């Protein structure tokens, strides 16, 4: 019987090999990306205003989520019917539940922070104390509903059916024994997950509207500034031309004309817009990008959980159905949707890198420095030889 179990387990592992490759790739890329983000934010980027306070924490949790989710899903693909260790099963169940829950809750707090900053700028904000308090509450809550899995989870010994064969199996599950208590527990977790998504989505809507208005206003402002500048330059050019034609060129007029020509050639504002306005405009654009970055992170979180929740609902509502009865492509598609929440942990570093100018600049400096040192080392090696 053990030989049949192992043979079918190997056949299943070959069937879901495409999914295993995607998982391994996502786990590696996500872990490396989040480690890079943690390193740069902790050592090179100062956050005086607290806009980026949650990013290193979120990157750490996403890194843990990549490793925990990727490890569990990969081992589940390789040893679905013959899981190697009960302790490993319990630990991975605990870690992936803790990481996924922590990431979801911290994104809710980020959504709340952006909502207060953007939509209620003159109201109460998340101070440093409140941000730290929120992290403490999230940690306690996640430990509260993830720790029971260390006791109720593990390897279930029973019978499974695959390729029209029924055989003895040893499967890693969230709950070894099914009871009213465990059903209530998992129902509570599902309720918390859905409520977190709904509240985050509710905050997402006014944030999106405010950011859209901000970018629309910035585009209009830039267009008006350019038009005003062009009209001012044209007007000053005409005045200078008339003055040169109608009056004798004395020393004072020569200075004025040369000053206008210097400004025209350098492309500066002749009417004398203060440089502080440009600095404020640049700061506003950077702030708008940071807001847009968090908005996209929240959107990715919401979208990444939807396929997983749909698969979970179908699993418990379709009586007598098992995804093992599907075709090879169907099994891989089912698993891809069921584990789509891993995307939430993987893509965030790329979102940071695209929108956060400071992060991108520091990363570029490190890469350029590494290339330069490598080039210098090659030159020195050639010189010695």
Coordinates of C-alpha atoms in Angstrom, one line a residue, residues 53-54 57 98 102 106 109 128-144:
X53 CA 7.0 54.1 8.5
X54 CA 5.2 50.9 7.6
X57 CA 7.7 46.3 8.5
X98 CA 0.4 34.7 10.7
X102 CA -0.3 40.5 9.5
X106 CA -1.1 46.3 8.2
X109 CA -3.7 50.5 8.8
X128 CA 4.3 57.6 16.1
X129 CA 2.7 56.3 19.3
X130 CA -0.4 55.2 17.5
X131 CA 1.5 53.6 14.7
X132 CA 3.5 51.5 17.2
X133 CA 0.3 50.7 19.1
X134 CA -1.3 49.5 15.9
X135 CA 1.7 47.2 15.2
X136 CA 1.3 45.8 18.7
X137 CA -2.4 45.1 18.3
X138 CA -1.9 43.5 15.0
X139 CA 0.9 41.2 16.4
X140 CA -1.3 40.1 19.3
X141 CA -4.3 39.5 17.0
X142 CA -2.4 37.5 14.5
X143 CA -0.7 35.4 17.2
X144 CA -4.2 34.8 18.7

